[in-house]
C-alpha cells in the first residue's frame, strides 16, 4: 500500500503486491528469498515476535516449512550477522522439506510442536517465523524502502500498545466481572488469561491450576497457549516462561496475536479479509468524506477525522461533523473517543495526546481500536438481518396459529352442533296423536332440507382447511398440526357417522310410529263402534231378566216367556263373539301402548262385568221359567219359529251394517281390489237374504192372521222375541243404504291408490336415473384424480368445470326431493319400482360434492407444493406416472412394498440388508407419520421435493436471536422491543420462558427453548 514502509509485523505474513513481503505485527526489514526458495524461513530482530495464523485451506501443493527448516534458517541468519554481513547481502537458506501444517483438531501434532519449541528455543526470546505461502500469488514480493528498525523499541509505541491492549482486554473481562491493571503482571499466573480466552471464544478451557508456585502458573499459561494454537494460530518464540516472567514484549505480542485471531482475522469485506478487509471497510465507510483519506493504520488517523467519520456515517446524530476542523486533531480525537465510549460501548483505548505527539502512531493500537468500531457497527446490520429473519419466521408462525385457531373453533362449533342434534334424534318418546307425529316428521324434513346442508358444507370446508394448513406447515418446515383431543378430522368423521346412523334410525322410527298410530286409531275406532253396538244391545237386558212377569202369566204366557228366554239365550250366544272381539281389540290396544288405554280398559271391563252379570241373570231366569214350564204347555209355534229365524237374520243384518260401516286401511291397489271383491261377494248374497226377510215377515203375517182369525189375546207382541217386522225392515233398509256408500268409499280408495302408484312410478323413474348418474360421476372423478392429462392447472380447471356441471345438476335433486315429499305426505312406505330411496340419493349426492371438493383441494395443494419447492411440470408428471404405475389397485395410495418399489425405480439405493431396511423405515416415518400403512400422493410429492426445500431452521432462528442478544445466552424484553416490531416483540415476550442459566439476570428470557419450540423440537 502507498505510504507504508517495508516492514514485518506480529501475526500473519501476507503479500500486498508483486515484489513485496508483509507480516502483520513486528517489523521485518529483511528482504525475501528469491522465488526459487519458496519455503525459506525469515528471521526477525530479537525484540520482535512473529506468529503465523494458519490458513483454513492451504494452497494445493504447497505447505508451510517444518520446524527444523525454521531452526536452520534462523541459525544461518545469525551467523551472517555475527560475520558482519549486511541484511541485503544475506544469502537465503536452502529450502526445507515441506511438512503438512497440523490441524487444530490433531492434538498429538500440537503436543509435538510444543515439545519442539521448548527444545529448540533458548531462555531468551528467539525470533523465528516460518514462511507463510500467499494464496494470491506464487511469486515473492520485493521489499519497500527500509526504515529504522530501532522504532521497534520505541517507548511511545509500547505505551500506546499497553493502553490499547489493556483497554481491549478489559472490554471483554468486564463481562466476567473482572479487569486488569498491569498487562504484564496480571497475566503472569495465567488465570485471567484463560478467563479472557473463554470470554472472547465462548468455549470452556481446561481447569486452571490454583496454586501459587511457578510451575502452576506455567501450566495455566501453557493451557492458554495450547488453546490459541488449537484455533489455527502458530506461536513462535512465545513461551509460557516469558509470560510468567512478565516479559512485556512477549506479553504484548501474545495479546496482539489474540486480537488478530479473534477480532481481526474474521473480518471479510469484498473477498478481502483480516487487515486488508478492515482497511477496505474503513475506506468504503469514509469515502463520502472529502477531508478523510484512509490509506493505513497509523498516520491516516492522526487528525481524528477518520474516527469521527466512521461514527457519523453510522450514527449521524451523535456528532456534528460539519463543525470539526482538520487543524484541531486533539478536539477531533477526544470527541470521537468520548462519543464511542458513551454511546457505542467502545472503551477508550487511545490517548489523543499520544497520537498527536507521535510521528507515527502504533499500527497495532490503531487496528485494535478500529476493529472495535467494525464489530460495533457490523453488529447493527447483523441485528437488522436477524430481526428480519425472526419477523419472517414469526409472521409464518402467527399465520399458522391463526389457521389452527380457526380450525379449532370450526371443529368445536361443528362438534357442538352434532352433540346438540344427536340427543334430539335419539329422542324416541312417541306422541299420542297422529297430528303430533306428523309434525315431528315435518320438523325432521326441515332439518334435512335447511339445517343439515350448511353443516355438510362446513364439514367439507373443515377438511379442506386442515389439509391446506398441513401443507403450509410442511412447506415452512414446521411440525404437523395436531388438533386438540377429540377434534381430529377422524373424530369429526366418527361423530358425523354417529349422527347419520342416529338420523337414519330416527326416520325409520318416525315412520314406524306413524304406522303404529294409524293402526291404533283404526283399532280404537273399531273398539268404540263394537262397544257402542254391544252397549246398545245390552241396554235394558238386565232389567228384563229381573222381571217376574211369569208369576202371574198364563201357561201360554209362560211358554211364551220360556221361548222368549231361549231366543234371548240364542241372541246372547250370538253376541259372545262380539264381546270376545271387544276384549281382543282392547288387549291389542294395550300391547301397542295406546295412550288412552285406561279408558279403553275400563270400558272393556265394564262390558265384561255386564256380560258376566247377564249370563248369571239369564241362567237364573231360565231356572225360574223351567219351574213354571211344568204348569204351562201352550206354546205358540209360529212365534217361536219367527223368533228363531228373526234373531239370526237380525244378527246377520247387524253384522252386515257393522261390516259396511267398518273403516279400512290399504297401501296397495291389490289390497283395495281384495276388499272390492269381498264387497261384491257380499252384494251377491243380498237376494237370498231378501228371501229370508220375506219368509220371516211371512211368519209374522201368518201369526197375525191366526190371531185375527182365532181372536187370540196376544197383547200385540211376540212373546218369544222383541224383534218386530218394522225393526227388520228398518235394518234391511239401512243395509240397502249402506251398500252404495261402501261402493263409493271403495271407489275413492281405489282412485287414491292409483294416484299413489303414479307417484311411486314417477319417483322411481327419476331415482333410477339420478342414482346411476351419481355413481358414474364418482367413478369419473376417481379416474381424473389419477390420470395425467395436461398440467396441474389444466386438471384443476377440468375439475372446476366438472364441479360446476355437478352443481348444475342440483335442480334435479330438488325435484326428486319434492316427489319424495309428496310420497311421504301420501303415507306411501314402499316402492317396488326402484331400489333407490331418497336417503340413498341424499348420501350419494353429499359424497359426490365432498369428493369433488376434496379432489380439487388435493390438486391445489399439489400446485402449492410444486410452486413452493420449485418442481417443474415434467417432474410432477414423472412423480404421478411413477405413483400410478405402482398403485396397482388404483386406490390413490401406495402400500409399503409398492412405495419401496417406486423409490427403487426412481434411483434410490434401498437394499434388503439391515442398512437398507433402516433407511426405508426412516423414509416411511417421514411420509407416513401417523403409521397408517399407506402413502398418499401428497405425502409422496412432499418427500420427493423435501431435499430441495430452502426453509428456516431452529438453529438459524436461534443464531439470529443470539445476534440480537449480543452473543448472550439470554435476551431481555428491552432488546426484543428495540429490535422487533411491537406486535411480534410482545408475541415473543408472552411465549418465552424465563432464562435460568448461571449467567441469568432479572428479566432474562430463554430464546433457545423458544426457537426449538417454533419447529416442534420442544414444548414452550
Coordinates of N, CA and C in Angstrom, one line a residue, residues 13-15 21 32-41 52-66 95-102 130-141 234:
X13 N 1.9 -13.4 7.7 CA 2.7 -12.8 6.6 C 1.8 -12.8 5.4
X14 N 1.7 -11.7 4.7 CA 0.9 -11.6 3.5 C 1.6 -10.8 2.4
X15 N 1.1 -11.0 1.2 CA 1.7 -10.3 0.1 C 0.7 -9.2 -0.3
X21 N 6.9 -8.1 0.6 CA 6.6 -9.0 1.8 C 5.9 -8.2 2.8
X32 N 13.0 -10.8 1.1 CA 12.5 -12.1 1.0 C 13.5 -12.9 0.2
X33 N 13.5 -14.3 0.3 CA 14.4 -15.1 -0.6 C 13.9 -15.0 -2.0
X34 N 14.8 -15.4 -2.9 CA 14.4 -15.4 -4.3 C 13.2 -16.4 -4.6
X35 N 12.5 -16.2 -5.7 CA 11.4 -17.1 -5.9 C 11.7 -18.5 -5.9
X36 N 12.9 -19.0 -6.2 CA 13.2 -20.4 -6.2 C 13.1 -21.0 -4.9
X37 N 13.4 -20.3 -3.8 CA 13.3 -20.9 -2.5 C 12.0 -20.4 -1.8
X38 N 11.0 -21.1 -2.2 CA 9.7 -20.7 -1.8 C 9.4 -21.0 -0.4
X39 N 10.2 -21.8 0.3 CA 9.9 -22.2 1.7 C 11.0 -21.8 2.6
X40 N 11.8 -20.8 2.2 CA 12.9 -20.3 3.2 C 12.3 -19.6 4.3
X41 N 12.9 -19.7 5.5 CA 12.4 -19.1 6.7 C 13.0 -17.7 6.8
X52 N 2.3 -17.1 13.0 CA 1.7 -17.4 11.8 C 0.3 -17.9 12.1
X53 N -0.7 -17.3 11.4 CA -2.1 -17.8 11.5 C -2.4 -18.8 10.4
X54 N -2.7 -20.0 10.7 CA -2.8 -21.0 9.7 C -4.0 -20.7 8.8
X55 N -3.8 -20.9 7.5 CA -4.9 -20.8 6.6 C -5.9 -21.9 6.8
X56 N -7.2 -21.7 6.7 CA -8.1 -22.7 6.8 C -8.0 -23.8 5.7
X57 N -7.6 -23.4 4.5 CA -7.4 -24.4 3.4 C -6.2 -24.0 2.7
X58 N -5.0 -24.6 3.0 CA -3.7 -24.2 2.3 C -3.8 -24.4 0.8
X59 N -3.0 -23.6 0.1 CA -3.0 -23.8 -1.4 C -2.6 -25.2 -1.8
X60 N -3.1 -25.6 -2.9 CA -2.9 -27.0 -3.3 C -1.4 -27.2 -3.7
X61 N -0.8 -28.2 -3.1 CA 0.6 -28.5 -3.5 C 1.6 -27.7 -2.7
X62 N 1.2 -26.8 -1.8 CA 2.2 -26.0 -1.1 C 1.9 -26.1 0.4
X63 N 2.9 -26.2 1.2 CA 2.8 -26.4 2.7 C 3.8 -25.5 3.4
X64 N 3.5 -25.2 4.6 CA 4.4 -24.4 5.4 C 5.6 -25.2 5.8
X65 N 6.7 -24.4 6.1 CA 8.0 -25.0 6.4 C 7.9 -25.8 7.7
X66 N 8.8 -26.8 7.8 CA 8.8 -27.6 9.0 C 9.6 -26.8 10.1
X95 N 15.9 -24.4 0.9 CA 14.5 -24.7 1.2 C 14.4 -26.0 2.0
X96 N 13.6 -26.0 3.0 CA 13.4 -27.2 3.8 C 12.3 -28.0 3.2
X97 N 12.3 -29.3 3.6 CA 11.3 -30.2 3.1 C 10.0 -29.8 3.7
X98 N 8.9 -29.6 2.9 CA 7.6 -29.2 3.4 C 7.0 -30.3 4.3
X99 N 6.4 -29.9 5.3 CA 5.6 -30.9 6.1 C 4.2 -30.3 6.3
X100 N 3.2 -31.2 6.4 CA 1.8 -30.7 6.5 C 1.6 -29.8 7.7
X101 N 0.9 -28.8 7.6 CA 0.5 -27.9 8.7 C -0.4 -28.7 9.6
X102 N -0.2 -28.8 10.9 CA -1.1 -29.6 11.8 C -2.4 -28.9 11.9
X130 N 8.1 -19.0 10.6 CA 8.0 -19.9 9.4 C 7.5 -19.1 8.2
X131 N 7.9 -19.5 7.1 CA 7.4 -18.9 5.9 C 5.9 -19.3 5.7
X132 N 5.1 -18.3 5.3 CA 3.6 -18.5 5.0 C 3.4 -18.2 3.6
X133 N 2.9 -19.2 2.9 CA 2.7 -19.0 1.4 C 1.5 -18.3 1.1
X134 N 1.5 -17.2 0.3 CA 0.4 -16.4 0.0 C -0.6 -17.1 -0.9
X135 N -1.9 -17.0 -0.7 CA -2.9 -17.6 -1.6 C -3.2 -16.8 -2.8
X136 N -2.6 -15.6 -2.9 CA -2.9 -14.7 -4.0 C -2.0 -14.9 -5.2
X137 N -0.7 -15.2 -4.9 CA 0.4 -15.3 -5.9 C 1.4 -16.3 -5.5
X138 N 2.1 -16.9 -6.5 CA 3.2 -17.8 -6.2 C 4.5 -17.1 -6.2
X139 N 4.6 -15.9 -6.5 CA 5.9 -15.2 -6.5 C 6.1 -14.4 -5.3
X140 N 7.3 -14.3 -4.8 CA 7.7 -13.4 -3.7 C 7.7 -12.0 -4.1
X141 N 7.4 -11.1 -3.1 CA 7.3 -9.7 -3.4 C 8.6 -9.0 -3.0
X234 N -0.2 -20.2 14.9 CA 1.2 -20.8 15.2 C 2.0 -19.8 15.9

